[in-house]
Short mmCIF file of C-alpha atoms and ligand atoms in Angstrom, two decimals:
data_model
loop_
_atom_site.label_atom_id
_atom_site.label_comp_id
_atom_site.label_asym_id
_atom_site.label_seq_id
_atom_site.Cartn_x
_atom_site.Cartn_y
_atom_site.Cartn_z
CA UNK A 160 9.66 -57.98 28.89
CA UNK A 161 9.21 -57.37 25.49
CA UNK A 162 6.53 -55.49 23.19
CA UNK A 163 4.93 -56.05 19.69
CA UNK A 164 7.80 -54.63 17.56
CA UNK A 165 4.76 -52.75 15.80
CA UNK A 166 3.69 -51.40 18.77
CA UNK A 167 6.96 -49.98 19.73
CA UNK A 168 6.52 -45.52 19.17
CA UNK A 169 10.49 -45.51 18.75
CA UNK A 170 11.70 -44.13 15.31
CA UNK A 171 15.01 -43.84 13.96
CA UNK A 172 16.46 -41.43 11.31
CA UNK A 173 19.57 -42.72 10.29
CA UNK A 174 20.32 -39.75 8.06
CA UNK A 175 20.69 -37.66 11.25
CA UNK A 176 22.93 -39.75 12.96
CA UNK A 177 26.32 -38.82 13.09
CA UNK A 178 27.68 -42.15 15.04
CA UNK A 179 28.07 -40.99 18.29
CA UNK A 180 26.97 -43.71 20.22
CA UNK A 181 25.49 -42.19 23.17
CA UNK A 182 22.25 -44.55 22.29
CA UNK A 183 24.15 -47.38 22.32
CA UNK A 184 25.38 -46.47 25.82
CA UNK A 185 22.43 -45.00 27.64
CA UNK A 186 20.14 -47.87 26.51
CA UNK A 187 19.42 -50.48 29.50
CA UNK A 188 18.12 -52.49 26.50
CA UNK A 189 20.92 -53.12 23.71
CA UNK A 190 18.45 -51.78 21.19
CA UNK A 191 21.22 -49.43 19.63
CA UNK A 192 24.46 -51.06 18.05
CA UNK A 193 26.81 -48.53 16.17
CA UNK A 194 28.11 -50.39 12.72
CA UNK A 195 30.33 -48.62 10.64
CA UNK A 196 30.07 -45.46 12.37
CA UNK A 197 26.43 -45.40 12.89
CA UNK A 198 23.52 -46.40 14.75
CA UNK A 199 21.60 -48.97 13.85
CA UNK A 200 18.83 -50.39 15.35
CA UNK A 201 19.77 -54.16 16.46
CA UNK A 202 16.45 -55.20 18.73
CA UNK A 203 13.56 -52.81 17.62
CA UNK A 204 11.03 -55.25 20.06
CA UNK A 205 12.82 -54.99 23.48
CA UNK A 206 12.56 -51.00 23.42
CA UNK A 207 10.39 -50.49 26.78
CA UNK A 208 10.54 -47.10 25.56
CA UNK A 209 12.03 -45.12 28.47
CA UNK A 210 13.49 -42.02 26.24
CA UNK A 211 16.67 -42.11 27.39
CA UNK A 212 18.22 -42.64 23.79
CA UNK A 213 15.88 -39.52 22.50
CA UNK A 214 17.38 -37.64 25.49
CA UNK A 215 20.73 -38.11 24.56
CA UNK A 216 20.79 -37.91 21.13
CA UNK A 217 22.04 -34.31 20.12
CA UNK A 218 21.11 -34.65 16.28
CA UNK A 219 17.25 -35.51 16.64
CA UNK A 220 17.83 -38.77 15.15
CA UNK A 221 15.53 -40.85 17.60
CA UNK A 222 11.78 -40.09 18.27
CA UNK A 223 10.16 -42.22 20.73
CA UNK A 224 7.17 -41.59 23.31
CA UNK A 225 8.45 -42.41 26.42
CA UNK A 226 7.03 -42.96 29.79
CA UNK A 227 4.49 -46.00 28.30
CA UNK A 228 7.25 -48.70 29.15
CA UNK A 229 7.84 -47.37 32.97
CA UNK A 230 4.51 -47.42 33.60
CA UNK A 231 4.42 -50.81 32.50
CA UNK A 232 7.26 -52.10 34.25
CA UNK A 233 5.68 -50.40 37.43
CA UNK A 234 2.57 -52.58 36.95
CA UNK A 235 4.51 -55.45 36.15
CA UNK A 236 6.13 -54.97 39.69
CA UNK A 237 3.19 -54.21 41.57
CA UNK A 238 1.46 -57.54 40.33
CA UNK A 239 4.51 -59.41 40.55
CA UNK A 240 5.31 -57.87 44.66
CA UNK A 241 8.70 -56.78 43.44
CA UNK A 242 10.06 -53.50 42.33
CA UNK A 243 9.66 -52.31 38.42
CA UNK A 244 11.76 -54.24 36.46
CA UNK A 245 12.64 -52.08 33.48
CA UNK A 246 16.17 -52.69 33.98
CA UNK A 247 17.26 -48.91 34.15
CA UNK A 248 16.71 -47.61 37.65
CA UNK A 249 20.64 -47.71 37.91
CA UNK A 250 21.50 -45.42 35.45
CA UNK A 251 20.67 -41.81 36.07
CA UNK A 252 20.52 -40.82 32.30
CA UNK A 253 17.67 -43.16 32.00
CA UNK A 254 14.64 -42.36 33.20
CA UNK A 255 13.24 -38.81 33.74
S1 SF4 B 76 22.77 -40.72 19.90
FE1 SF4 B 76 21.91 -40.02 17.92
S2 SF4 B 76 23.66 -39.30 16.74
FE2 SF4 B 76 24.47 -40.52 18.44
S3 SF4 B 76 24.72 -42.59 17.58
FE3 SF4 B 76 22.70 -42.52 18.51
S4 SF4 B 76 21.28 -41.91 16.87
FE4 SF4 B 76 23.37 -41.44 16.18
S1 SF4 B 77 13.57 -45.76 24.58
FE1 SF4 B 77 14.91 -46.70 26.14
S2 SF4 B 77 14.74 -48.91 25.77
FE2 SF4 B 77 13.96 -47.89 23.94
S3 SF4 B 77 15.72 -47.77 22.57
FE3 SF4 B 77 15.62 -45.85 23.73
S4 SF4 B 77 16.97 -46.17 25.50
FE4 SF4 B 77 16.50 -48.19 24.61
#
């Protein structure tokens, strides 16, 4: 699943990153990449903007409002008869 990249709420500072690629890892969605040192964002669109990449960064460099992209996957599931499918019900620093 995949949004309007202009619809996406997550924003990036990339003056307040400091490379520690904890977005990278928590993301279920590859939308982090660290280059030289630093995050950069590599797939803006396929954010389904669960927060767990806000939660875990320690220097304020991500914004995003999360919650709209669980909520979404839950529909998606409930139409579909299967459960969510936002990819991160696996990884406890996801969701919550
Ligand atoms: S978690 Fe924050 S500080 Fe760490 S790499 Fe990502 S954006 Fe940079
Ligand atoms: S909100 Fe979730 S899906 Fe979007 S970039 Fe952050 S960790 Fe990845």
């Amino acid at each position: 699943m995949r949004y309007l990249e202009s619809a996406v709420t997550l924003e990036f500072l990339p003056e307040r990153c400091v490379g520690c690629g904890m977005c990278a890892k928590v993301c279920p969605h590859e939308v982090f990449r660290i280059e030289n040192k630093r995050a950069v964002l590599a797939d803006r669109g396929a954010c389904m903007e669960c927060g767990a990449c806000a939660k875990n960064c320690e220097h304020e460099a991500i914004s995003v409002r999360a919650g709209v992209g669980c909520a979404a996957a839950v529909l998606n599931g409930m139409v579909a008869g299967t459960e969510p499918t936002c990819d991160c019900s696996g990884n406890s620093s996801c969701c919550g």
